[in-house]
Amino acid sequence: VPAGAGGYAFEVREPVTVIDRALAESDKLGPAVEIGRVVVREDGRATVPVIANDRSGIARVRILLDGKEVETRDAAPFVWAGWPGKGYHTFQAVAEDGSPARNERRSDPFTVRIPDPPESEE
């Protein structure tokens, strides 16, 4: 329906997302992402938090253990907890922003040593 002055008027009955193309296309930087303070319990369970931020929001965070994806989160908190097994293991996070360009960035790798579980005293 013409609204005059070169514009149009629409009747909308459902939610609408309006994208500012100039702003969306200007976001060419990937999000900031890093592995937080990793906690390793005596029983070998590791908790790996990821910190991710971007001006267009975070759409997804993937957590990698020794190069293989072990967790995908599309909302905070971005955390993996599990038993990677004894020895040295490297964690890395890949964050994708919420811009239409879907920019991605990888964290620096973070290596931890999971010790042998303590021997039980009987």
Short mmCIF file of N, CA and C in Angstrom, two decimals:
data_model
loop_
_atom_site.label_atom_id
_atom_site.label_comp_id
_atom_site.label_asym_id
_atom_site.label_seq_id
_atom_site.Cartn_x
_atom_site.Cartn_y
_atom_site.Cartn_z
N VAL A 1 0.85 -1.17 0.00
CA VAL A 1 0.00 0.00 0.00
C VAL A 1 0.91 1.24 0.00
N PRO A 2 0.78 2.10 -1.00
CA PRO A 2 1.60 3.32 -1.00
C PRO A 2 1.28 4.20 0.20
N ALA A 3 2.32 4.73 0.84
CA ALA A 3 2.14 5.58 2.01
C ALA A 3 2.49 7.02 1.70
N GLY A 4 2.88 7.30 0.48
CA GLY A 4 3.27 8.66 0.13
C GLY A 4 4.74 8.92 0.45
N ALA A 5 5.25 9.98 -0.06
CA ALA A 5 6.65 10.40 0.15
C ALA A 5 7.63 9.31 -0.27
N GLY A 6 7.25 8.48 -1.24
CA GLY A 6 8.17 7.48 -1.77
C GLY A 6 8.32 6.24 -0.91
N GLY A 7 7.50 6.08 0.13
CA GLY A 7 7.60 4.91 1.00
C GLY A 7 6.38 4.02 0.88
N TYR A 8 6.37 2.95 1.59
CA TYR A 8 5.25 2.02 1.60
C TYR A 8 4.84 1.73 3.03
N ALA A 9 3.57 1.44 3.23
CA ALA A 9 3.05 1.05 4.54
C ALA A 9 2.59 -0.39 4.43
N PHE A 10 2.93 -1.20 5.45
CA PHE A 10 2.54 -2.61 5.47
C PHE A 10 1.82 -2.91 6.76
N GLU A 11 0.82 -3.76 6.68
CA GLU A 11 0.18 -4.26 7.89
C GLU A 11 0.88 -5.57 8.23
N VAL A 12 1.44 -5.65 9.42
CA VAL A 12 2.21 -6.82 9.83
C VAL A 12 1.54 -7.46 11.03
N ARG A 13 1.32 -8.76 10.95
CA ARG A 13 0.64 -9.46 12.04
C ARG A 13 1.56 -10.42 12.78
N GLU A 14 2.79 -10.55 12.35
CA GLU A 14 3.75 -11.42 13.01
C GLU A 14 5.03 -10.65 13.25
N PRO A 15 5.91 -11.15 14.13
CA PRO A 15 7.18 -10.46 14.37
C PRO A 15 7.99 -10.32 13.08
N VAL A 16 8.67 -9.20 12.97
CA VAL A 16 9.47 -8.90 11.78
C VAL A 16 10.87 -8.52 12.23
N THR A 17 11.86 -9.02 11.51
CA THR A 17 13.25 -8.63 11.76
C THR A 17 13.66 -7.67 10.66
N VAL A 18 14.16 -6.51 11.06
CA VAL A 18 14.62 -5.51 10.10
C VAL A 18 16.15 -5.49 10.18
N ILE A 19 16.80 -5.68 9.04
CA ILE A 19 18.26 -5.69 8.99
C ILE A 19 18.75 -4.44 8.30
N ASP A 20 19.62 -3.74 8.98
CA ASP A 20 20.28 -2.58 8.38
C ASP A 20 21.45 -3.14 7.57
N ARG A 21 21.28 -3.26 6.27
CA ARG A 21 22.30 -3.88 5.41
C ARG A 21 23.66 -3.21 5.54
N ALA A 22 23.68 -1.89 5.64
CA ALA A 22 24.95 -1.19 5.75
C ALA A 22 25.68 -1.61 7.03
N LEU A 23 24.95 -1.71 8.14
CA LEU A 23 25.55 -2.12 9.40
C LEU A 23 25.94 -3.60 9.34
N ALA A 24 25.06 -4.43 8.82
CA ALA A 24 25.33 -5.86 8.74
C ALA A 24 26.55 -6.15 7.88
N GLU A 25 26.66 -5.48 6.76
CA GLU A 25 27.79 -5.72 5.86
C GLU A 25 29.07 -5.11 6.40
N SER A 26 28.96 -4.17 7.34
CA SER A 26 30.17 -3.56 7.89
C SER A 26 30.81 -4.45 8.96
N ASP A 27 30.08 -5.43 9.49
CA ASP A 27 30.62 -6.33 10.51
C ASP A 27 31.42 -7.44 9.83
N LYS A 28 32.71 -7.22 9.72
CA LYS A 28 33.58 -8.19 9.06
C LYS A 28 34.56 -8.83 10.04
N LEU A 29 34.43 -8.49 11.33
CA LEU A 29 35.33 -9.03 12.33
C LEU A 29 34.68 -10.18 13.06
N GLY A 30 35.46 -11.20 13.32
CA GLY A 30 34.97 -12.31 14.11
C GLY A 30 34.86 -11.92 15.58
N PRO A 31 34.17 -12.72 16.36
CA PRO A 31 33.99 -12.40 17.77
C PRO A 31 35.27 -12.59 18.58
N ALA A 32 35.31 -11.99 19.73
CA ALA A 32 36.39 -12.23 20.68
C ALA A 32 36.05 -13.55 21.38
N VAL A 33 37.02 -14.45 21.45
CA VAL A 33 36.77 -15.75 22.09
C VAL A 33 38.04 -16.26 22.76
N GLU A 34 37.87 -16.78 23.97
CA GLU A 34 39.01 -17.35 24.69
C GLU A 34 38.53 -18.42 25.66
N ILE A 35 39.45 -19.33 25.97
CA ILE A 35 39.18 -20.35 26.99
C ILE A 35 39.40 -19.68 28.35
N GLY A 36 38.44 -19.85 29.24
CA GLY A 36 38.56 -19.29 30.58
C GLY A 36 39.40 -20.18 31.49
N ARG A 37 39.20 -20.08 32.78
CA ARG A 37 39.97 -20.86 33.77
C ARG A 37 39.47 -22.30 33.78
N VAL A 38 40.31 -23.20 33.29
CA VAL A 38 39.97 -24.63 33.25
C VAL A 38 40.21 -25.23 34.64
N VAL A 39 39.23 -25.99 35.11
CA VAL A 39 39.34 -26.64 36.41
C VAL A 39 39.38 -28.14 36.18
N VAL A 40 40.41 -28.80 36.77
CA VAL A 40 40.53 -30.25 36.68
C VAL A 40 40.42 -30.80 38.10
N ARG A 41 39.42 -31.66 38.31
CA ARG A 41 39.23 -32.27 39.62
C ARG A 41 40.16 -33.47 39.79
N GLU A 42 40.28 -33.95 41.02
CA GLU A 42 41.12 -35.11 41.31
C GLU A 42 40.71 -36.34 40.52
N ASP A 43 39.41 -36.48 40.25
CA ASP A 43 38.94 -37.67 39.52
C ASP A 43 39.12 -37.54 38.01
N GLY A 44 39.74 -36.43 37.54
CA GLY A 44 40.01 -36.26 36.11
C GLY A 44 38.95 -35.53 35.33
N ARG A 45 37.89 -35.09 36.00
CA ARG A 45 36.83 -34.34 35.31
C ARG A 45 37.32 -32.92 35.08
N ALA A 46 37.18 -32.45 33.85
CA ALA A 46 37.60 -31.10 33.48
C ALA A 46 36.38 -30.24 33.19
N THR A 47 36.42 -29.00 33.62
CA THR A 47 35.39 -28.02 33.29
C THR A 47 36.07 -26.91 32.50
N VAL A 48 35.58 -26.70 31.27
CA VAL A 48 36.21 -25.76 30.34
C VAL A 48 35.21 -24.66 29.99
N PRO A 49 35.37 -23.47 30.58
CA PRO A 49 34.49 -22.35 30.23
C PRO A 49 35.06 -21.56 29.05
N VAL A 50 34.16 -21.02 28.25
CA VAL A 50 34.56 -20.20 27.11
C VAL A 50 33.94 -18.82 27.27
N ILE A 51 34.74 -17.80 27.01
CA ILE A 51 34.27 -16.41 27.06
C ILE A 51 34.21 -15.93 25.62
N ALA A 52 33.03 -15.51 25.17
CA ALA A 52 32.85 -15.06 23.78
C ALA A 52 31.96 -13.82 23.77
N ASN A 53 32.37 -12.82 22.98
CA ASN A 53 31.63 -11.56 22.86
C ASN A 53 31.73 -11.03 21.44
N ASP A 54 30.66 -10.37 21.00
CA ASP A 54 30.68 -9.71 19.70
C ASP A 54 29.56 -8.68 19.69
N ARG A 55 29.77 -7.60 18.97
CA ARG A 55 28.76 -6.53 18.94
C ARG A 55 27.45 -6.99 18.30
N SER A 56 27.50 -8.00 17.44
CA SER A 56 26.27 -8.51 16.83
C SER A 56 25.75 -9.75 17.53
N GLY A 57 26.32 -10.07 18.69
CA GLY A 57 25.88 -11.22 19.46
C GLY A 57 26.64 -12.49 19.06
N ILE A 58 26.47 -13.52 19.86
CA ILE A 58 27.10 -14.81 19.59
C ILE A 58 26.02 -15.79 19.18
N ALA A 59 26.17 -16.36 17.99
CA ALA A 59 25.19 -17.32 17.48
C ALA A 59 25.51 -18.73 17.96
N ARG A 60 26.81 -19.04 18.10
CA ARG A 60 27.19 -20.41 18.41
C ARG A 60 28.64 -20.46 18.89
N VAL A 61 28.89 -21.36 19.82
CA VAL A 61 30.25 -21.65 20.27
C VAL A 61 30.43 -23.16 20.20
N ARG A 62 31.52 -23.57 19.54
CA ARG A 62 31.89 -24.98 19.49
C ARG A 62 33.14 -25.17 20.33
N ILE A 63 33.15 -26.20 21.15
CA ILE A 63 34.31 -26.50 21.98
C ILE A 63 34.96 -27.76 21.43
N LEU A 64 36.27 -27.65 21.19
CA LEU A 64 37.02 -28.77 20.61
C LEU A 64 37.96 -29.35 21.67
N LEU A 65 38.04 -30.68 21.68
CA LEU A 65 38.97 -31.41 22.53
C LEU A 65 39.88 -32.20 21.61
N ASP A 66 41.16 -31.88 21.62
CA ASP A 66 42.14 -32.53 20.74
C ASP A 66 41.69 -32.49 19.28
N GLY A 67 41.10 -31.35 18.88
CA GLY A 67 40.70 -31.14 17.49
C GLY A 67 39.34 -31.67 17.11
N LYS A 68 38.66 -32.36 18.02
CA LYS A 68 37.33 -32.91 17.73
C LYS A 68 36.27 -32.18 18.55
N GLU A 69 35.17 -31.87 17.91
CA GLU A 69 34.09 -31.14 18.59
C GLU A 69 33.45 -32.01 19.66
N VAL A 70 33.36 -31.46 20.89
CA VAL A 70 32.72 -32.19 21.99
C VAL A 70 31.48 -31.48 22.51
N GLU A 71 31.29 -30.23 22.13
CA GLU A 71 30.14 -29.47 22.63
C GLU A 71 29.83 -28.33 21.68
N THR A 72 28.54 -28.09 21.45
CA THR A 72 28.09 -26.91 20.71
C THR A 72 27.01 -26.24 21.54
N ARG A 73 27.18 -24.95 21.75
CA ARG A 73 26.20 -24.18 22.52
C ARG A 73 25.77 -22.97 21.71
N ASP A 74 24.46 -22.69 21.71
CA ASP A 74 23.98 -21.50 21.00
C ASP A 74 23.51 -20.42 21.97
N ALA A 75 23.77 -20.65 23.25
CA ALA A 75 23.46 -19.64 24.27
C ALA A 75 24.39 -19.84 25.46
N ALA A 76 24.68 -18.75 26.15
CA ALA A 76 25.54 -18.83 27.33
C ALA A 76 24.81 -19.60 28.43
N PRO A 77 25.50 -20.26 29.31
CA PRO A 77 26.95 -20.30 29.45
C PRO A 77 27.57 -21.27 28.44
N PHE A 78 28.72 -20.90 27.95
CA PHE A 78 29.46 -21.73 27.00
C PHE A 78 30.47 -22.54 27.81
N VAL A 79 30.10 -23.75 28.19
CA VAL A 79 30.93 -24.57 29.08
C VAL A 79 30.84 -26.03 28.65
N TRP A 80 31.98 -26.73 28.74
CA TRP A 80 32.01 -28.18 28.58
C TRP A 80 32.55 -28.77 29.86
N ALA A 81 31.95 -29.87 30.31
CA ALA A 81 32.45 -30.58 31.47
C ALA A 81 32.42 -32.07 31.15
N GLY A 82 33.55 -32.73 31.40
CA GLY A 82 33.61 -34.16 31.13
C GLY A 82 34.96 -34.72 31.50
N TRP A 83 35.15 -35.99 31.19
CA TRP A 83 36.37 -36.71 31.51
C TRP A 83 37.15 -36.98 30.23
N PRO A 84 38.15 -36.17 29.94
CA PRO A 84 38.91 -36.35 28.70
C PRO A 84 39.89 -37.54 28.75
N GLY A 85 40.16 -38.08 29.93
CA GLY A 85 41.12 -39.17 30.08
C GLY A 85 42.47 -38.63 30.50
N LYS A 86 43.29 -39.51 31.08
CA LYS A 86 44.59 -39.04 31.59
C LYS A 86 45.51 -38.66 30.44
N GLY A 87 46.45 -37.78 30.76
CA GLY A 87 47.41 -37.31 29.76
C GLY A 87 47.18 -35.85 29.42
N TYR A 88 47.86 -35.41 28.37
CA TYR A 88 47.75 -34.02 27.92
C TYR A 88 46.63 -33.89 26.89
N HIS A 89 45.81 -32.85 27.05
CA HIS A 89 44.71 -32.59 26.14
C HIS A 89 44.66 -31.10 25.80
N THR A 90 44.32 -30.82 24.55
CA THR A 90 44.24 -29.43 24.09
C THR A 90 42.80 -29.07 23.79
N PHE A 91 42.37 -27.96 24.38
CA PHE A 91 41.03 -27.43 24.14
C PHE A 91 41.14 -26.19 23.28
N GLN A 92 40.12 -25.98 22.46
CA GLN A 92 40.03 -24.77 21.66
C GLN A 92 38.55 -24.48 21.46
N ALA A 93 38.21 -23.21 21.32
CA ALA A 93 36.82 -22.81 21.10
C ALA A 93 36.72 -22.07 19.77
N VAL A 94 35.60 -22.29 19.08
CA VAL A 94 35.31 -21.58 17.84
C VAL A 94 33.98 -20.87 18.04
N ALA A 95 34.00 -19.54 17.94
CA ALA A 95 32.79 -18.75 18.13
C ALA A 95 32.35 -18.15 16.80
N GLU A 96 31.04 -18.13 16.60
CA GLU A 96 30.44 -17.55 15.40
C GLU A 96 29.52 -16.42 15.84
N ASP A 97 29.68 -15.25 15.20
CA ASP A 97 28.85 -14.12 15.62
C ASP A 97 27.47 -14.18 14.99
N GLY A 98 26.62 -13.26 15.43
CA GLY A 98 25.24 -13.23 14.96
C GLY A 98 24.99 -12.36 13.75
N SER A 99 26.04 -11.85 13.11
CA SER A 99 25.84 -11.01 11.94
C SER A 99 25.47 -11.86 10.73
N PRO A 100 24.85 -11.28 9.71
CA PRO A 100 24.52 -12.04 8.51
C PRO A 100 25.76 -12.66 7.84
N ALA A 101 26.93 -12.05 8.05
CA ALA A 101 28.16 -12.59 7.46
C ALA A 101 28.64 -13.85 8.19
N ARG A 102 28.14 -14.10 9.41
CA ARG A 102 28.52 -15.26 10.23
C ARG A 102 30.04 -15.38 10.36
N ASN A 103 30.65 -14.32 10.89
CA ASN A 103 32.09 -14.31 11.10
C ASN A 103 32.46 -15.30 12.19
N GLU A 104 33.61 -15.96 12.02
CA GLU A 104 34.07 -16.95 12.97
C GLU A 104 35.47 -16.60 13.46
N ARG A 105 35.78 -17.01 14.68
CA ARG A 105 37.14 -16.86 15.19
C ARG A 105 37.43 -18.00 16.15
N ARG A 106 38.69 -18.47 16.14
CA ARG A 106 39.14 -19.53 17.04
C ARG A 106 39.93 -18.92 18.20
N SER A 107 39.76 -19.53 19.35
CA SER A 107 40.57 -19.12 20.50
C SER A 107 41.97 -19.70 20.34
N ASP A 108 42.88 -19.20 21.15
CA ASP A 108 44.19 -19.83 21.24
C ASP A 108 43.97 -21.21 21.85
N PRO A 109 44.78 -22.19 21.47
CA PRO A 109 44.66 -23.51 22.10
C PRO A 109 45.10 -23.45 23.56
N PHE A 110 44.50 -24.29 24.37
CA PHE A 110 44.81 -24.35 25.79
C PHE A 110 45.03 -25.81 26.16
N THR A 111 46.24 -26.14 26.62
CA THR A 111 46.57 -27.53 26.92
C THR A 111 46.61 -27.75 28.43
N VAL A 112 46.00 -28.85 28.87
CA VAL A 112 46.01 -29.22 30.28
C VAL A 112 46.50 -30.65 30.42
N ARG A 113 47.00 -30.96 31.59
CA ARG A 113 47.40 -32.34 31.89
C ARG A 113 46.40 -32.91 32.87
N ILE A 114 45.83 -34.04 32.51
CA ILE A 114 44.91 -34.74 33.40
C ILE A 114 45.73 -35.84 34.08
N PRO A 115 45.90 -35.75 35.39
CA PRO A 115 46.73 -36.74 36.09
C PRO A 115 46.02 -38.08 36.24
N ASP A 116 46.80 -39.10 36.59
CA ASP A 116 46.20 -40.38 36.94
C ASP A 116 45.31 -40.16 38.14
N PRO A 117 44.16 -40.85 38.19
CA PRO A 117 43.31 -40.68 39.37
C PRO A 117 44.05 -41.19 40.62
N PRO A 118 43.78 -40.60 41.77
CA PRO A 118 44.47 -41.05 42.99
C PRO A 118 44.08 -42.49 43.31
N GLU A 119 45.03 -43.21 43.84
CA GLU A 119 44.73 -44.59 44.24
C GLU A 119 43.88 -44.56 45.49
N SER A 120 42.88 -45.42 45.49
CA SER A 120 42.00 -45.45 46.67
C SER A 120 42.69 -46.20 47.80
N GLU A 121 42.45 -45.72 48.98
CA GLU A 121 43.03 -46.36 50.17
C GLU A 121 42.02 -47.34 50.71
N GLU A 122 42.43 -48.55 50.87
CA GLU A 122 41.52 -49.57 51.39
C GLU A 122 41.97 -50.06 52.72
#
